[in-house]
Amino acid sequence: MSFFDTSLEFLKGVGPQRAALLQKELKLFTFGDLIQHYPFRYEDRTRFYRISEVNELMPFVQMKGKITDVELIGDKFKRRLVAYLSDDTGEIELVWFQGINWVMQKVKPNVDYVVFGKPSRYGSKLSIAHPEIELLTEKSEKGGYLQPVYPLSEKLRNRYIDNKFIIKLQQDVIKGAISHIRETLPAAILQQQAFIGKKEALINIHFPKSLEWLERAQRRLKFEELFFIQLRLIKMKLVREEKFKGIVFGDTSILTRFYKEHLPFDLTEAQKKVVREIYSDMKSGKQMNRLLQGDVGSGKTIVGFISILLAIGGDAQAALMAPTEILAQQHYANLKKYADKMNISIALLTGSVKKSARKPIHEHLADGSLKILIGTHALLEEEVKFKKLGLAIIDEQHRFGVAQRSKLWQKNADFYPHVLVMTATPIPRTLAMTLYGDLEISVIDELPKGRKPIKTTHQFDSHRMQVNGFIKTQIEAGRQVYVVYPLIEESEKLDLKHLMDGYESISRAFPEMPISILHGQMKPEAKDFEMARFAKGETKIMVATTVIEVGVDVPNASVMIVESAQRFGLSQLHQLRGRVGRGAEQSFCILMTDHKLSSESKTRIETMVRTNNGFEIAETDLKLRGPGDLMGTQQSGALDLLIADLGKDGELLKIARGAAQTILADDPLLQRPDNRMILQQIESIKKSAVNWSRIS
Ligand code: ADP
Ligand code: MG
């Protein structure tokens, strides 16, 4: 067993109980885990401030001085201990509310101390509550270090596992590790990128010699993390290309008939380009694994249908899997329109389809008479057996992981179906490279002609009268309007109340107007009924929670009003806005907020007002929120990077992907001596399962 696999229990000062706590709270099991538990920030102990320089705006300061006096103030229940620290330039109070006895024993007058803490001001006096205080020694006198600060939990602190304790553990474990740390990057890369070695990087990430060394350590470790992820993804892709034959679909006769007789509009240039890419994959003899990205309304559905026709032309079947029931239904409704015209059988299979209705679906799939199956996760069930699945389309909306995707393409025993992954919203390049780094990427970067860009404005709640006036003129011109309220999971009741209040005030403002209401707590039939009324134009205003985010297409609706817009994420706002602008008329999106806006909310709203470009919006969103939040919790696992940050390290990611490509192009099996360390590292990462297992 290697040093790094040793259980933390055996580290000096840990023992079984603390090891169990570290496991539970921080997921740290082994020495290796601990070493990879990197600081999330560093406190600047590189200099001592003079007391006269200190003010309450400073985050943390380090000072040295003598304690001139110590006094206990207040009665039994509100006691505090105050010590007065002074140097040649002034005096500052150090205050303790807890652990008073212990401090009284430790802190002695007229001795030199090093003090570290966050200054604040009470009236005319500066003070530091619960500072760190230590005797001045020759070593601390020299100062000059950046102190690591580690992620911790409240529970750990309560059990005296605090930052100091972790620092001690890190010092010990690193001391022991030094002779075991192997270089993990090939010399060529180290040289090209002027990276420091692994050993130096690990030491300096915990105990940086200087800011400069810290940056070097971070750069090196971030690169390494990204490099191995990319290496693995590209390797997966190469293996698949090598091993998995795809069915050859070269017969375009059915497609040609569709083009001649039923294509409802001319394809955009972007759609044509993507169709060509898909066609060339599907006839190549290799299995297609392609990601199709395009903004809301860019026309991905028709591209999906065209791909399906290619499969059916080759006498195979096609499946489309969507993440939610509503989305599956919508896809079904859309594709059925085309399929019916072409006399192609199509069915919907979701969790709510009854057993009796499933049976014929299963049968017709197995005998090959059912050509297209649309559904949710239900498609992955054992009983769902195709005669010959030629194409699997997966509409991801960021919900499925690589593992789930691959389940669908294992539906055939002897060959793999072609796979087309569609995403409902554009994904920033860095994320796409990581989440879908094993796929080819197609982008529809153009909207169908004749669409008028949606006009977006920001209005404060105080302008509601004007907004209502605008709604009125739009409805008089024959349009329809959405009014959307936020939905927070913590309090469905409160949300419902906001929605109902909003509904009432709109009813009051438009007394004669037929108005629909839609929210998550309604029965499906009631929802469908309201949705249908609105779609037919019987109601003019739709008041709803975000349930309308997906699955609604009413071309006559031209106004989207988002209430409490500051509470929505950027991509969600963009999705909502995509509900309008589907018809020929000029559409509008109005973002309502009150006056209190955080700077992040301001950026979000300004971004929405400035641009309709989903890719630009996604990039901004990534920078604001970081990848985990952006993709929702369900898939953030794959993005749980130890040190790299996809929002900030885009450049490094490109370099890492490039380096991985170069190496694998040269030496696909990593058999060269100078690449042996890479292979070893892949093995050891697999074993310790740091973030690999979550990716694969
Ligand atoms: P999304 O990419 O968001 O899934 P859809 O496929 O739903 O977009 O297409 C949005 C709307 O645009 C649909 O009503 C569709 O019929 C229409 N559409 C798609 N492609 C074109 C095109 N080339 N010309 C005109 N309308 C199109
Ligand atoms: Mg769609």
XYZ file of C-alpha atoms and ligand atoms in Angstrom:
724
model
C 0.000 0.000 0.000
C 1.309 3.407 -0.856
C 1.935 6.181 1.614
C -0.934 8.178 0.152
C -3.443 5.384 0.709
C -2.713 5.219 4.429
C -5.767 5.883 6.548
C -5.748 9.244 8.313
C -6.318 7.388 11.535
C -2.600 6.660 11.542
C -1.466 10.245 11.259
C 0.044 11.613 14.450
C -2.609 13.342 16.537
C -5.580 11.977 14.640
C -6.668 8.544 15.864
C -9.891 6.690 15.086
C -12.373 9.225 16.421
C -10.977 12.267 14.703
C -10.435 10.227 11.561
C -14.127 9.342 11.558
C -15.002 13.013 11.933
C -12.703 14.095 9.125
C -14.242 11.414 6.989
C -17.750 12.445 7.700
C -17.320 16.187 7.559
C -14.702 16.668 4.861
C -14.668 13.338 3.036
C -11.017 12.919 3.927
C -10.059 9.274 4.231
C -6.371 8.964 3.477
C -3.101 10.853 3.628
C -3.557 11.551 -0.047
C -6.986 13.064 0.539
C -5.580 15.332 3.209
C -2.796 16.568 0.968
C -5.376 17.329 -1.673
C -7.472 19.253 0.821
C -6.203 22.593 -0.428
C -6.564 25.919 1.349
C -9.345 28.104 -0.018
C -7.550 31.303 0.956
C -4.389 32.548 2.594
C -3.905 35.058 5.342
C -1.202 37.524 4.786
C 1.362 37.128 7.531
C 4.062 38.555 5.396
C 4.120 41.795 7.305
C 3.487 43.345 10.704
C 1.296 46.412 10.774
C 1.988 49.218 13.167
C -0.986 49.848 15.395
C -1.341 53.397 14.094
C -1.748 52.031 10.571
C -4.591 49.707 11.483
C -8.182 50.644 10.731
C -11.507 48.844 10.773
C -11.654 48.494 6.995
C -8.741 46.071 6.916
C -9.657 42.389 6.627
C -7.035 40.734 8.824
C -3.902 42.271 10.267
C -0.845 41.068 12.066
C 0.788 43.230 14.693
C 3.392 42.895 17.378
C 3.467 44.629 20.716
C 3.299 44.363 24.463
C 0.233 43.806 26.605
C 0.144 46.744 28.997
C -2.877 45.786 31.022
C -5.608 43.159 31.310
C -9.016 43.739 32.843
C -12.255 41.883 33.373
C -15.272 43.998 32.561
C -19.006 43.428 33.151
C -20.979 41.182 35.456
C -21.200 37.428 35.621
C -23.401 37.027 32.567
C -21.865 39.571 30.244
C -18.248 39.286 31.153
C -15.513 40.158 28.800
C -11.772 40.228 29.080
C -9.970 43.200 27.592
C -6.223 43.298 27.029
C -4.461 46.400 25.798
C -1.856 45.879 23.151
C 0.523 48.696 22.375
C 3.555 49.396 20.265
C 5.492 52.642 19.736
C 2.684 54.037 17.638
C -0.541 53.372 19.533
C -2.869 51.068 21.368
C -5.582 48.611 20.388
C -7.973 46.549 22.505
C -8.097 42.786 22.366
C -11.395 41.382 23.560
C -12.530 37.896 24.593
C -16.055 36.870 25.508
C -15.296 33.185 25.832
C -12.447 31.109 27.166
C -11.628 33.978 29.489
C -9.899 31.894 32.144
C -7.669 30.267 29.639
C -6.646 33.605 28.113
C -6.011 35.112 31.547
C -3.560 32.368 32.289
C -1.862 32.700 28.951
C -1.605 36.466 28.447
C 0.936 38.227 30.621
C 1.717 41.938 30.804
C 5.002 43.342 29.521
C 5.792 40.457 27.243
C 6.023 40.726 23.454
C 3.258 39.059 21.449
C 2.285 38.531 17.867
C -1.407 39.260 17.408
C -3.554 38.473 14.394
C -7.202 39.252 13.781
C -9.908 41.349 12.219
C -10.011 44.940 13.471
C -13.320 46.676 14.146
C -14.270 49.988 15.643
C -16.507 50.729 18.589
C -16.915 54.443 18.961
C -13.453 55.933 18.984
C -11.731 52.680 19.913
C -10.260 50.026 17.709
C -10.505 46.476 18.902
C -10.045 42.899 17.824
C -12.390 40.252 19.137
C -10.926 36.821 19.761
C -7.570 37.466 18.130
C -4.923 34.849 17.688
C -2.146 35.646 20.083
C 1.253 34.068 20.466
C 4.540 34.858 22.103
C 6.899 36.647 19.798
C 9.728 34.302 18.875
C 12.678 34.644 16.645
C 10.816 32.718 14.008
C 7.631 34.729 14.182
C 9.670 37.935 14.355
C 10.971 37.212 10.906
C 7.308 36.878 9.864
C 6.986 36.541 6.165
C 4.560 33.792 5.411
C 1.132 33.250 3.948
C -0.992 31.246 6.308
C -3.277 28.717 4.656
C -6.935 28.724 5.614
C -8.729 25.413 5.105
C -12.363 24.597 4.543
C -13.824 23.369 7.836
C -17.196 22.686 9.325
C -18.864 23.899 12.486
C -18.909 20.373 13.846
C -15.168 20.048 13.450
C -14.552 23.353 15.188
C -16.713 22.265 18.088
C -14.461 19.259 18.469
C -11.354 21.453 18.418
C -10.409 20.525 14.881
C -9.721 24.070 13.804
C -7.540 25.685 11.193
C -4.480 25.466 13.398
C -5.054 21.790 13.896
C -5.350 21.160 10.167
C -2.201 23.177 9.560
C -0.392 20.938 11.990
C -1.716 17.827 10.240
C -0.695 19.189 6.864
C 2.788 19.941 8.103
C 3.166 16.425 9.405
C 1.688 14.679 6.429
C 3.718 16.702 3.957
C 6.908 16.075 5.847
C 6.213 12.362 5.574
C 5.112 12.595 1.955
C 8.140 14.369 0.567
C 10.081 11.252 -0.246
C 6.993 9.647 -1.813
C 5.810 12.416 -4.104
C 6.338 11.473 -7.725
C 6.259 13.785 -10.683
C 3.021 13.295 -12.614
C 3.584 15.424 -15.698
C 6.011 14.592 -18.486
C 9.186 16.618 -18.643
C 8.236 18.095 -21.994
C 5.125 19.713 -20.577
C 6.895 20.956 -17.476
C 9.467 22.579 -19.670
C 7.080 24.041 -22.216
C 4.839 25.629 -19.630
C 7.619 26.438 -17.185
C 5.747 24.569 -14.473
C 7.260 23.836 -11.088
C 7.568 20.188 -10.051
C 4.864 18.290 -8.243
C 6.707 18.224 -4.951
C 7.325 21.952 -4.892
C 3.756 22.571 -5.990
C 2.254 20.534 -3.154
C 4.481 22.134 -0.562
C 3.784 25.631 -1.791
C 0.057 25.215 -2.172
C -0.088 24.594 1.576
C 2.836 26.640 2.798
C 3.788 29.158 0.131
C 7.214 30.706 0.332
C 5.792 33.849 -1.225
C 2.870 35.051 -3.286
C 4.834 34.298 -6.394
C 5.384 30.697 -5.348
C 1.746 30.358 -4.448
C 0.731 31.408 -7.925
C 3.162 28.967 -9.481
C 1.847 26.155 -7.329
C -1.748 26.990 -8.198
C -1.049 27.175 -11.911
C 0.733 23.871 -11.933
C -1.913 22.027 -9.900
C -4.822 23.513 -11.798
C -3.230 22.517 -15.064
C -2.635 19.026 -13.826
C -6.229 18.603 -12.726
C -7.601 19.839 -16.036
C -5.031 17.916 -18.051
C -5.950 14.547 -16.604
C -9.648 15.160 -17.080
C -9.084 16.106 -20.701
C -6.740 13.212 -21.232
C -9.344 10.820 -20.010
C -12.133 12.329 -22.086
C -10.089 12.346 -25.261
C -8.909 8.832 -24.583
C -12.509 7.693 -24.164
C -13.315 9.271 -27.475
C -10.389 7.594 -29.223
C -11.206 4.196 -27.784
C -14.782 4.520 -28.859
C -13.863 5.589 -32.349
C -11.500 2.670 -32.581
C -13.753 0.008 -31.126
C -17.346 0.874 -31.804
C -18.619 0.495 -35.259
C -21.670 2.533 -36.091
C -24.378 1.388 -38.424
C -23.909 2.979 -41.834
C -26.888 5.148 -42.683
C -26.426 6.369 -46.207
C -29.959 6.055 -47.550
C -31.497 9.511 -47.801
C -34.605 8.646 -49.798
C -37.032 9.146 -46.910
C -35.278 12.355 -45.987
C -35.495 13.594 -49.547
C -39.221 12.913 -49.595
C -39.609 14.889 -46.373
C -37.601 17.776 -47.833
C -39.704 17.832 -50.987
C -43.146 17.368 -49.519
C -43.246 18.405 -45.900
C -40.374 20.619 -44.818
C -42.298 23.541 -43.326
C -39.603 26.175 -43.891
C -36.169 26.627 -45.380
C -33.464 25.498 -43.024
C -31.085 28.173 -41.830
C -27.470 27.930 -42.973
C -26.523 26.870 -39.450
C -29.111 24.095 -39.459
C -27.865 22.883 -42.849
C -24.283 22.841 -41.632
C -25.235 20.787 -38.584
C -27.319 18.365 -40.653
C -24.282 17.824 -42.897
C -22.109 17.130 -39.856
C -24.599 14.614 -38.520
C -25.066 12.956 -41.892
C -21.356 12.560 -42.393
C -21.062 10.930 -38.953
C -23.980 8.603 -39.521
C -22.699 7.264 -42.789
C -19.076 7.066 -41.665
C -19.216 3.570 -40.195
C -18.093 4.956 -36.845
C -20.419 5.544 -33.975
C -21.555 9.165 -33.791
C -21.224 10.940 -30.452
C -22.191 14.497 -31.045
C -23.382 17.386 -28.934
C -25.848 19.735 -30.576
C -25.895 23.173 -29.027
C -28.148 26.008 -30.000
C -29.934 28.878 -28.402
C -33.617 28.745 -27.493
C -35.643 28.847 -30.679
C -32.709 28.125 -32.958
C -34.536 25.091 -34.348
C -32.931 22.009 -32.850
C -36.133 19.943 -33.076
C -36.211 19.788 -36.853
C -32.539 18.833 -36.920
C -33.365 16.025 -34.501
C -36.180 14.855 -36.744
C -33.984 14.918 -39.828
C -31.441 12.728 -38.040
C -34.244 10.364 -37.081
C -35.247 10.106 -40.737
C -31.707 9.076 -41.621
C -31.928 6.208 -39.132
C -35.354 5.151 -40.318
C -34.129 5.310 -43.899
C -31.655 2.619 -42.915
C -34.468 0.518 -41.478
C -33.591 1.230 -37.859
C -35.399 2.849 -34.953
C -34.783 6.072 -33.060
C -35.290 7.145 -29.456
C -35.389 10.540 -27.824
C -34.898 10.831 -24.085
C -35.803 14.030 -22.225
C -35.130 14.886 -18.578
C -38.691 15.698 -17.556
C -42.159 14.517 -18.352
C -43.253 17.917 -19.649
C -40.297 18.122 -21.996
C -40.881 14.611 -23.250
C -44.495 15.457 -23.950
C -43.501 18.573 -25.806
C -40.980 16.736 -27.938
C -43.576 14.095 -28.625
C -46.158 16.668 -29.688
C -43.637 18.431 -31.954
C -42.197 15.353 -33.582
C -45.570 13.695 -33.996
C -46.637 16.523 -36.289
C -43.795 15.653 -38.654
C -43.992 11.891 -38.153
C -47.717 11.768 -38.926
C -47.147 13.539 -42.225
C -44.556 10.932 -43.109
C -46.671 8.032 -41.856
C -44.042 7.002 -39.362
C -45.134 5.378 -36.103
C -44.224 7.246 -32.937
C -45.008 6.694 -29.245
C -44.470 8.338 -25.866
C -43.182 6.408 -22.869
C -42.893 8.095 -19.495
C -43.293 7.078 -15.889
C -46.954 7.961 -15.934
C -47.831 5.721 -18.882
C -49.980 2.877 -17.552
C -48.863 -0.722 -17.616
C -51.590 -1.716 -20.054
C -50.451 0.974 -22.471
C -46.824 -0.029 -22.114
C -47.306 -3.535 -23.309
C -48.112 -2.735 -26.924
C -45.269 -0.199 -26.970
C -42.833 -2.857 -25.793
C -44.131 -5.306 -28.368
C -43.980 -2.929 -31.284
C -40.515 -1.829 -30.309
C -39.342 -5.410 -30.244
C -40.868 -6.361 -33.575
C -39.599 -3.151 -35.147
C -42.975 -1.756 -36.210
C -42.661 1.188 -33.819
C -40.066 3.501 -35.298
C -39.759 6.448 -32.938
C -39.945 6.344 -29.159
C -39.949 9.538 -27.103
C -39.714 9.456 -23.327
C -38.031 10.080 -20.018
C -35.779 7.856 -17.925
C -38.426 5.222 -18.460
C -36.606 4.437 -21.725
C -33.693 3.047 -19.753
C -35.768 0.328 -18.122
C -34.914 -3.264 -18.740
C -38.162 -4.123 -20.552
C -37.593 -1.478 -23.182
C -36.011 -3.480 -25.987
C -35.563 -2.247 -29.501
C -35.354 -4.411 -32.559
C -32.668 -2.164 -33.951
C -31.939 1.140 -32.273
C -30.039 3.228 -34.790
C -30.080 6.645 -33.170
C -30.452 7.828 -29.594
C -31.146 11.512 -29.104
C -30.700 12.801 -25.601
C -32.127 16.149 -24.666
C -30.016 16.918 -21.673
C -30.847 20.180 -20.120
C -27.774 19.440 -18.048
C -29.397 16.580 -16.237
C -27.862 13.357 -17.418
C -24.289 12.343 -16.759
C -21.965 10.450 -19.041
C -22.927 7.236 -17.225
C -26.609 7.592 -17.942
C -25.972 8.541 -21.503
C -24.004 5.381 -22.038
C -26.833 3.250 -20.666
C -28.956 4.263 -23.571
C -26.336 3.390 -26.094
C -25.919 -0.023 -24.561
C -29.456 -0.901 -25.610
C -28.165 -2.909 -28.551
C -26.069 -5.937 -27.850
C -24.017 -6.159 -31.009
C -23.511 -2.550 -32.044
C -23.928 0.926 -30.641
C -26.544 3.359 -31.846
C -25.440 6.793 -32.959
C -25.831 9.324 -30.184
C -26.900 12.921 -30.527
C -26.954 14.940 -27.322
C -28.964 18.153 -27.441
C -28.781 20.841 -24.803
C -31.625 23.207 -24.172
C -29.360 26.124 -23.383
C -25.993 27.139 -24.719
C -23.045 26.042 -22.636
C -19.856 28.056 -22.269
C -16.903 26.558 -24.084
C -14.980 25.614 -20.957
C -17.923 23.735 -19.553
C -18.701 22.022 -22.823
C -15.084 20.899 -23.063
C -15.312 19.333 -19.636
C -18.837 17.992 -19.496
C -18.877 16.913 -23.114
C -15.184 16.687 -23.818
C -15.655 13.194 -25.213
C -18.117 14.360 -27.854
C -17.894 16.190 -31.152
C -19.642 19.520 -30.938
C -22.088 21.098 -33.385
C -23.450 24.568 -32.886
C -26.514 26.247 -34.368
C -25.407 29.830 -34.060
C -28.119 31.542 -36.056
C -31.836 32.057 -35.514
C -34.387 31.474 -38.305
C -34.880 34.495 -40.546
C -37.534 37.039 -39.857
C -37.303 36.808 -36.103
C -37.301 40.221 -34.531
C -34.871 40.365 -31.602
C -36.765 40.543 -28.330
C -36.621 43.964 -26.695
C -35.696 43.654 -23.043
C -36.087 46.365 -20.414
C -35.672 46.667 -16.674
C -38.458 48.327 -14.700
C -38.744 49.049 -11.011
C -41.871 47.949 -9.196
C -42.764 51.616 -8.737
C -43.450 51.785 -12.479
C -46.157 49.162 -12.374
C -48.823 51.539 -13.675
C -46.846 52.168 -16.849
C -46.163 48.465 -17.253
C -49.865 47.701 -16.907
C -50.568 50.346 -19.499
C -48.146 48.635 -21.847
C -49.781 45.250 -21.253
C -53.105 46.807 -22.157
C -51.922 48.199 -25.484
C -50.329 44.888 -26.417
C -53.475 42.938 -25.664
C -55.536 45.467 -27.597
C -53.193 44.830 -30.521
C -54.137 41.156 -30.297
C -51.138 39.824 -28.358
C -50.915 37.716 -25.208
C -48.827 38.183 -22.085
C -46.954 36.023 -19.578
C -46.403 37.170 -16.013
C -43.938 34.907 -14.221
C -43.246 34.622 -10.516
C -40.177 33.017 -8.965
C -40.302 29.662 -7.346
C -38.107 28.847 -4.406
C -38.102 25.333 -3.230
C -37.700 26.150 0.453
C -41.116 27.675 0.673
C -43.703 26.530 -1.780
C -46.432 28.046 0.353
C -44.894 31.495 0.226
C -44.431 31.238 -3.514
C -48.001 30.285 -3.989
C -49.003 33.275 -1.927
C -46.912 35.651 -4.050
C -48.397 34.142 -7.148
C -51.963 34.458 -5.839
C -51.368 38.040 -4.719
C -50.006 38.819 -8.152
C -52.955 37.143 -9.797
C -55.345 39.212 -7.717
C -53.671 42.489 -8.445
C -53.607 41.742 -12.151
C -57.263 40.756 -12.029
C -57.966 44.082 -10.383
C -55.955 46.000 -12.965
C -57.700 44.174 -15.833
C -61.182 43.464 -14.523
C -62.740 42.308 -17.806
C -59.780 40.292 -19.007
C -59.780 36.468 -19.129
C -56.697 35.394 -17.190
C -55.057 31.987 -16.744
C -53.086 30.808 -13.764
C -50.571 27.973 -13.700
C -48.433 26.582 -10.905
C -46.707 23.433 -9.811
C -49.320 22.392 -7.284
C -52.128 22.088 -9.802
C -53.209 18.693 -11.074
C -51.804 17.816 -14.506
C -55.267 17.925 -16.095
C -55.923 21.370 -14.660
C -52.557 22.549 -15.960
C -53.214 21.179 -19.408
C -56.632 22.777 -19.435
C -55.258 26.231 -18.553
C -52.384 25.861 -20.959
C -54.745 24.911 -23.751
C -57.021 27.880 -23.054
C -54.059 30.223 -23.267
C -52.661 28.559 -26.374
C -56.047 28.949 -28.096
C -56.083 32.629 -27.188
C -59.130 32.317 -24.938
C -57.182 33.856 -22.094
C -54.956 36.863 -22.678
C -52.705 36.828 -19.658
C -50.951 33.817 -18.187
C -49.880 34.247 -14.584
C -47.502 31.452 -13.690
C -44.534 30.202 -11.763
C -41.521 28.940 -13.642
C -43.386 25.795 -14.688
C -43.797 27.527 -18.018
C -40.047 27.677 -18.421
C -40.154 24.565 -20.503
C -42.792 22.987 -22.604
C -44.770 25.945 -23.841
C -44.956 27.294 -27.327
C -47.540 30.020 -27.933
C -46.386 32.119 -30.891
C -48.994 34.806 -30.248
C -47.585 35.559 -26.792
C -45.312 38.554 -27.231
C -44.733 39.922 -23.744
C -42.849 38.215 -20.925
C -42.975 39.968 -17.596
C -40.695 38.508 -14.951
C -41.555 39.495 -11.393
C -38.766 39.708 -8.780
C -36.360 39.179 -11.638
C -33.403 39.543 -9.279
C -34.252 36.142 -7.870
C -33.703 34.290 -11.123
C -30.426 33.001 -12.445
C -29.230 34.314 -15.780
C -29.814 31.194 -17.803
C -33.245 30.846 -16.300
C -34.102 34.400 -17.303
C -32.861 33.654 -20.775
C -34.985 30.494 -20.946
C -38.041 32.420 -19.820
C -37.439 35.126 -22.357
C -37.253 32.425 -24.996
C -40.956 31.728 -24.439
C -41.760 34.879 -26.424
C -40.387 35.949 -29.770
C -41.713 32.797 -31.403
C -44.122 34.547 -33.747
C -43.789 37.266 -36.353
C -44.580 40.167 -34.021
C -42.130 42.307 -32.074
C -41.753 40.752 -28.621
C -40.834 42.256 -25.284
C -39.358 41.093 -22.026
C -39.772 43.242 -18.946
C -37.713 42.457 -15.861
C -39.379 43.814 -12.729
C -37.402 44.416 -9.544
C -37.500 46.606 -6.487
C -34.783 49.167 -5.874
C -32.620 47.004 -3.642
C -30.349 45.099 -5.957
C -27.091 43.348 -5.198
C -24.282 44.046 -7.605
C -24.591 40.523 -8.939
C -28.298 40.961 -9.634
C -27.488 44.214 -11.377
C -24.985 42.464 -13.618
C -27.506 39.770 -14.454
C -30.188 42.245 -15.365
C -27.833 44.467 -17.349
C -26.632 41.426 -19.262
C -30.194 40.455 -20.144
C -30.994 43.976 -21.301
C -27.801 44.177 -23.355
C -27.871 40.922 -25.284
C -30.056 38.180 -26.701
C -27.086 35.928 -27.342
C -27.405 32.795 -25.248
C -23.716 31.949 -25.459
C -22.712 35.346 -24.153
C -25.260 35.022 -21.359
C -23.978 31.584 -20.424
C -20.408 32.879 -20.215
C -21.453 35.679 -17.894
C -23.459 33.260 -15.802
C -20.473 30.984 -15.424
C -18.299 33.860 -14.259
C -20.917 35.011 -11.779
C -21.915 31.729 -10.275
C -19.281 29.159 -10.962
C -19.898 25.871 -12.704
C -21.521 23.932 -9.871
C -24.439 26.259 -9.479
C -24.774 26.780 -13.147
C -25.424 23.165 -13.887
C -27.602 22.478 -10.910
C -26.622 20.220 -8.090
C -27.403 17.001 -9.887
C -24.453 17.093 -12.118
C -22.079 19.304 -10.259
C -20.205 16.172 -9.205
C -18.374 16.086 -12.475
C -17.439 19.691 -11.936
C -16.313 19.268 -8.398
C -12.789 20.258 -9.151
C -10.245 20.324 -6.369
C -8.529 23.474 -7.459
C -9.277 24.544 -11.023
C -12.202 26.869 -11.661
C -13.875 26.599 -15.042
C -15.167 30.134 -14.737
C -11.678 31.546 -14.383
C -9.262 29.041 -15.797
C -10.500 28.898 -19.363
C -7.087 29.690 -20.826
C -5.387 26.993 -18.828
C -8.086 24.531 -19.815
C -7.442 25.173 -23.487
C -3.736 24.606 -22.962
C -4.458 21.417 -21.021
C -6.782 20.058 -23.686
C -4.268 20.912 -26.385
C -1.490 19.180 -24.488
C -3.631 16.091 -23.939
C -4.529 15.981 -27.622
C -0.920 16.281 -28.707
C 0.217 13.507 -26.426
C -2.549 11.098 -27.396
C -2.182 11.813 -31.092
C 1.444 10.802 -30.783
C 1.105 7.960 -28.363
C -2.534 6.836 -28.049
C -1.807 3.991 -25.666
C 0.641 6.015 -23.586
C 3.317 3.400 -24.032
C 6.314 5.630 -24.496
C 8.689 5.745 -21.565
C 8.304 9.494 -21.152
C 4.541 9.075 -20.901
C 4.639 6.245 -18.420
C 4.049 8.567 -15.502
C 0.795 9.682 -17.103
C -0.449 6.138 -17.251
C 0.554 5.566 -13.642
C -1.239 8.695 -12.579
C -4.413 7.679 -14.408
C -4.318 4.350 -12.621
C -3.810 5.910 -9.229
C -6.534 8.465 -9.798
C -8.885 5.671 -10.775
C -8.037 3.824 -7.618
C -8.452 6.703 -5.258
C -11.496 7.740 -7.266
C -11.116 11.389 -6.558
C -13.177 12.936 -9.261
C -12.902 10.360 -11.943
C -15.610 8.032 -10.779
C -18.005 10.887 -10.838
C -17.124 11.732 -14.368
C -17.246 8.303 -15.851
P -35.220 24.898 -30.021
O -33.868 24.940 -30.623
O -35.391 25.874 -28.906
O -35.664 23.509 -29.646
P -37.343 24.658 -31.856
O -36.830 23.512 -32.605
O -38.460 24.431 -30.911
O -36.184 25.433 -31.155
O -37.762 25.759 -32.937
C -38.343 26.976 -32.531
C -39.397 27.425 -33.536
O -38.767 27.811 -34.745
C -40.341 26.315 -33.883
O -41.651 26.872 -33.954
C -39.867 25.850 -35.251
O -40.914 25.339 -36.025
C -39.313 27.121 -35.861
N -38.218 26.920 -36.807
C -37.192 26.062 -36.692
N -36.350 26.162 -37.739
C -36.859 27.122 -38.547
C -36.450 27.689 -39.782
N -35.351 27.284 -40.430
N -37.226 28.662 -40.304
C -38.340 29.071 -39.680
N -38.785 28.574 -38.515
C -38.053 27.608 -37.943
Mg -36.456 22.472 -28.037
